[in-house]
Amino acid sequence: MSTKNTNTPIIILMGPPGSGKGTQAKKLAAEFGLKHISTGDLLRALDKDTAADPGDKEALAAMKRGELVADWLIYKLAFQTIRAAFKNNQGVVLDGAIRTVEQAGEYMKFFSDMSIIDQVAVFVLDLSDEEALERLTKRRVCTQCGELISWFQETKNLTACTTCGGTLAPRADDAPAVVKERLKEQGNAALAPVLAYFEQHTTVKHLDGRPTIDKVWEALAKEYAAVFGN
Ligand code: AMP
């Protein structure tokens, strides 16, 4: 199989909420020197930023209802972060940054305009909506450092963050009613047309998202090496 042979890959990680995109994106970033770009994290940082543009902050109400945030805000936050990474000759791993066919088209246009479209590959973490629901309602977030404690750990027995000792709580948008809304908008039915779009335009590799973090990582690192020859 031919490899993409680039020092600045663009990895698009796809999968329903709770499929482990954040965890695996961090591993890819650490192992291959990529910039991890999570639009969810960028939006939560914007929410906390008291100096941010009020118009940008108003658009965050949708996130709190479990709905998708307006495209213009996603492009504004993501594209400036991607440009900055490429200025430093750093590839990127996009985590949750593309959730609709419209967004997929706009990102591909952006990559094409930057002449970096050949560096794109999509990795999909496959997980059913039922398994996603179970994982999301079980996981916890640290109220101090923002670390997500995944369903793999016995979250119900943990009283403090394993990274900083901060207090743990369910993430606001992981409440069961909000999770159901997110899975309606961002679950497998919503992902299908986006994946179909990417199948037509770039390299797409599927991975089983059900095994342990380490097992998924092993498979992902192997696929990455096969696609990028590292
Ligand atoms: P996440 O941390 O990836 O689960 O994202 C949290 C929330 O941020 C989502 O439920 C959406 O409301 C919003 N969000 C993140 N990325 C996007 C995107 N690409 N398009 C629209 N909304 C997004």
CSV table of N, CA and C in Angstrom, one decimal, residues 167-222:
chain,number,residue,atom,x,y,z
A,167,THR,N,-11.9,17.8,42.8
A,167,THR,CA,-13.2,17.1,42.9
A,167,THR,C,-13.7,16.6,41.6
A,168,LEU,N,-14.3,15.4,41.6
A,168,LEU,CA,-14.9,14.9,40.4
A,168,LEU,C,-16.4,15.1,40.3
A,169,ALA,N,-16.9,15.3,39.1
A,169,ALA,CA,-18.4,15.5,38.9
A,169,ALA,C,-18.7,15.0,37.5
A,170,PRO,N,-20.0,14.6,37.3
A,170,PRO,CA,-20.4,14.3,35.9
A,170,PRO,C,-20.2,15.6,35.1
A,171,ARG,N,-19.8,15.5,33.8
A,171,ARG,CA,-19.7,16.6,33.0
A,171,ARG,C,-21.1,17.1,32.7
A,172,ALA,N,-21.3,18.5,32.6
A,172,ALA,CA,-22.6,19.0,32.6
A,172,ALA,C,-23.4,18.4,31.4
A,173,ASP,N,-22.8,18.2,30.2
A,173,ASP,CA,-23.5,17.7,29.1
A,173,ASP,C,-23.5,16.2,29.0
A,174,ASP,N,-23.1,15.5,30.2
A,174,ASP,CA,-23.2,14.1,30.3
A,174,ASP,C,-24.4,13.6,31.1
A,175,ALA,N,-25.2,14.6,31.5
A,175,ALA,CA,-26.5,14.3,32.2
A,175,ALA,C,-27.3,13.4,31.2
A,176,PRO,N,-28.0,12.4,31.7
A,176,PRO,CA,-28.7,11.4,30.8
A,176,PRO,C,-29.6,12.1,29.8
A,177,ALA,N,-30.4,13.1,30.1
A,177,ALA,CA,-31.3,13.8,29.1
A,177,ALA,C,-30.4,14.5,28.0
A,178,VAL,N,-29.3,15.1,28.4
A,178,VAL,CA,-28.5,15.8,27.5
A,178,VAL,C,-27.7,14.8,26.6
A,179,VAL,N,-27.3,13.7,27.2
A,179,VAL,CA,-26.6,12.7,26.4
A,179,VAL,C,-27.5,12.1,25.3
A,180,LYS,N,-28.8,11.9,25.7
A,180,LYS,CA,-29.7,11.4,24.7
A,180,LYS,C,-29.8,12.3,23.5
A,181,GLU,N,-29.9,13.6,23.8
A,181,GLU,CA,-29.9,14.7,22.8
A,181,GLU,C,-28.6,14.6,21.9
A,182,ARG,N,-27.5,14.5,22.6
A,182,ARG,CA,-26.2,14.5,21.9
A,182,ARG,C,-26.1,13.3,21.0
A,183,LEU,N,-26.6,12.2,21.5
A,183,LEU,CA,-26.5,11.0,20.6
A,183,LEU,C,-27.5,11.1,19.4
A,184,LYS,N,-28.6,11.8,19.6
A,184,LYS,CA,-29.5,12.0,18.5
A,184,LYS,C,-28.8,12.8,17.4
A,185,GLU,N,-28.1,13.9,17.9
A,185,GLU,CA,-27.5,14.8,16.9
A,185,GLU,C,-26.1,14.3,16.5
A,186,GLN,N,-25.4,13.5,17.3
A,186,GLN,CA,-24.0,13.3,17.1
A,186,GLN,C,-23.7,11.8,17.1
A,187,GLY,N,-24.7,10.9,17.2
A,187,GLY,CA,-24.5,9.5,17.2
A,187,GLY,C,-24.3,8.9,15.8
A,188,ASN,N,-24.4,7.6,15.7
A,188,ASN,CA,-24.0,6.9,14.5
A,188,ASN,C,-24.9,7.3,13.3
A,189,ALA,N,-26.2,7.6,13.5
A,189,ALA,CA,-27.0,8.0,12.4
A,189,ALA,C,-26.5,9.3,11.8
A,190,ALA,N,-26.1,10.2,12.7
A,190,ALA,CA,-25.6,11.5,12.2
A,190,ALA,C,-24.2,11.4,11.6
A,191,LEU,N,-23.4,10.4,12.0
A,191,LEU,CA,-22.0,10.2,11.5
A,191,LEU,C,-22.0,9.6,10.1
A,192,ALA,N,-23.0,8.8,9.8
A,192,ALA,CA,-23.0,8.0,8.6
A,192,ALA,C,-22.8,8.8,7.3
A,193,PRO,N,-23.6,9.9,7.2
A,193,PRO,CA,-23.4,10.7,5.9
A,193,PRO,C,-22.0,11.4,5.9
A,194,VAL,N,-21.5,11.7,7.0
A,194,VAL,CA,-20.1,12.4,7.1
A,194,VAL,C,-19.1,11.4,6.7
A,195,LEU,N,-19.2,10.1,7.2
A,195,LEU,CA,-18.2,9.1,6.8
A,195,LEU,C,-18.3,8.8,5.3
A,196,ALA,N,-19.6,8.8,4.8
A,196,ALA,CA,-19.8,8.5,3.4
A,196,ALA,C,-19.1,9.6,2.5
A,197,TYR,N,-19.2,10.8,3.0
A,197,TYR,CA,-18.5,11.9,2.3
A,197,TYR,C,-17.0,11.7,2.3
A,198,PHE,N,-16.4,11.4,3.5
A,198,PHE,CA,-15.0,11.2,3.5
A,198,PHE,C,-14.5,10.0,2.7
A,199,GLU,N,-15.3,8.9,2.7
A,199,GLU,CA,-15.0,7.7,1.9
A,199,GLU,C,-14.8,8.1,0.4
A,200,GLN,N,-15.5,9.1,0.0
A,200,GLN,CA,-15.4,9.5,-1.4
A,200,GLN,C,-14.2,10.5,-1.7
A,201,HIS,N,-13.7,11.1,-0.6
A,201,HIS,CA,-12.7,12.2,-0.8
A,201,HIS,C,-11.3,11.9,-0.2
A,202,THR,N,-11.2,10.9,0.7
A,202,THR,CA,-9.9,10.7,1.3
A,202,THR,C,-9.8,9.3,1.9
A,203,THR,N,-8.7,9.0,2.5
A,203,THR,CA,-8.4,7.7,3.2
A,203,THR,C,-9.2,7.6,4.5
A,204,VAL,N,-10.0,6.5,4.6
A,204,VAL,CA,-10.8,6.3,5.8
A,204,VAL,C,-10.4,4.9,6.4
A,205,LYS,N,-10.1,4.8,7.7
A,205,LYS,CA,-9.8,3.5,8.3
A,205,LYS,C,-10.7,3.4,9.5
A,206,HIS,N,-11.3,2.2,9.6
A,206,HIS,CA,-12.2,1.9,10.8
A,206,HIS,C,-11.5,1.1,11.8
A,207,LEU,N,-11.7,1.4,13.1
A,207,LEU,CA,-11.1,0.6,14.2
A,207,LEU,C,-12.2,0.3,15.2
A,208,ASP,N,-12.1,-0.9,15.8
A,208,ASP,CA,-13.1,-1.3,16.8
A,208,ASP,C,-12.9,-0.5,18.0
A,209,GLY,N,-13.9,0.3,18.4
A,209,GLY,CA,-13.7,1.2,19.6
A,209,GLY,C,-14.1,0.5,20.9
A,210,ARG,N,-14.5,-0.8,20.9
A,210,ARG,CA,-15.0,-1.4,22.1
A,210,ARG,C,-13.9,-1.9,23.0
A,211,PRO,N,-12.7,-2.4,22.6
A,211,PRO,CA,-11.7,-2.9,23.5
A,211,PRO,C,-11.2,-1.9,24.5
A,212,THR,N,-10.2,-2.3,25.3
A,212,THR,CA,-9.6,-1.4,26.3
A,212,THR,C,-8.8,-0.2,25.5
A,213,ILE,N,-8.5,0.8,26.3
A,213,ILE,CA,-7.8,2.0,25.7
A,213,ILE,C,-6.5,1.5,25.1
A,214,ASP,N,-5.7,0.6,25.8
A,214,ASP,CA,-4.4,0.1,25.2
A,214,ASP,C,-4.6,-0.7,23.9
A,215,LYS,N,-5.6,-1.5,23.9
A,215,LYS,CA,-5.9,-2.4,22.7
A,215,LYS,C,-6.2,-1.5,21.5
A,216,VAL,N,-7.1,-0.5,21.7
A,216,VAL,CA,-7.5,0.4,20.6
A,216,VAL,C,-6.3,1.2,20.2
A,217,TRP,N,-5.5,1.6,21.1
A,217,TRP,CA,-4.2,2.4,20.8
A,217,TRP,C,-3.3,1.5,19.9
A,218,GLU,N,-3.1,0.3,20.3
A,218,GLU,CA,-2.2,-0.6,19.6
A,218,GLU,C,-2.7,-0.7,18.1
A,219,ALA,N,-4.0,-0.8,17.9
A,219,ALA,CA,-4.5,-0.9,16.5
A,219,ALA,C,-4.4,0.4,15.8
A,220,LEU,N,-4.6,1.5,16.5
A,220,LEU,CA,-4.6,2.8,15.9
A,220,LEU,C,-3.1,3.2,15.5
A,221,ALA,N,-2.2,2.9,16.3
A,221,ALA,CA,-0.8,3.2,16.0
A,221,ALA,C,-0.3,2.4,14.8
A,222,LYS,N,-0.8,1.2,14.7
A,222,LYS,CA,-0.5,0.3,13.5
A,222,LYS,C,-1.0,0.9,12.2
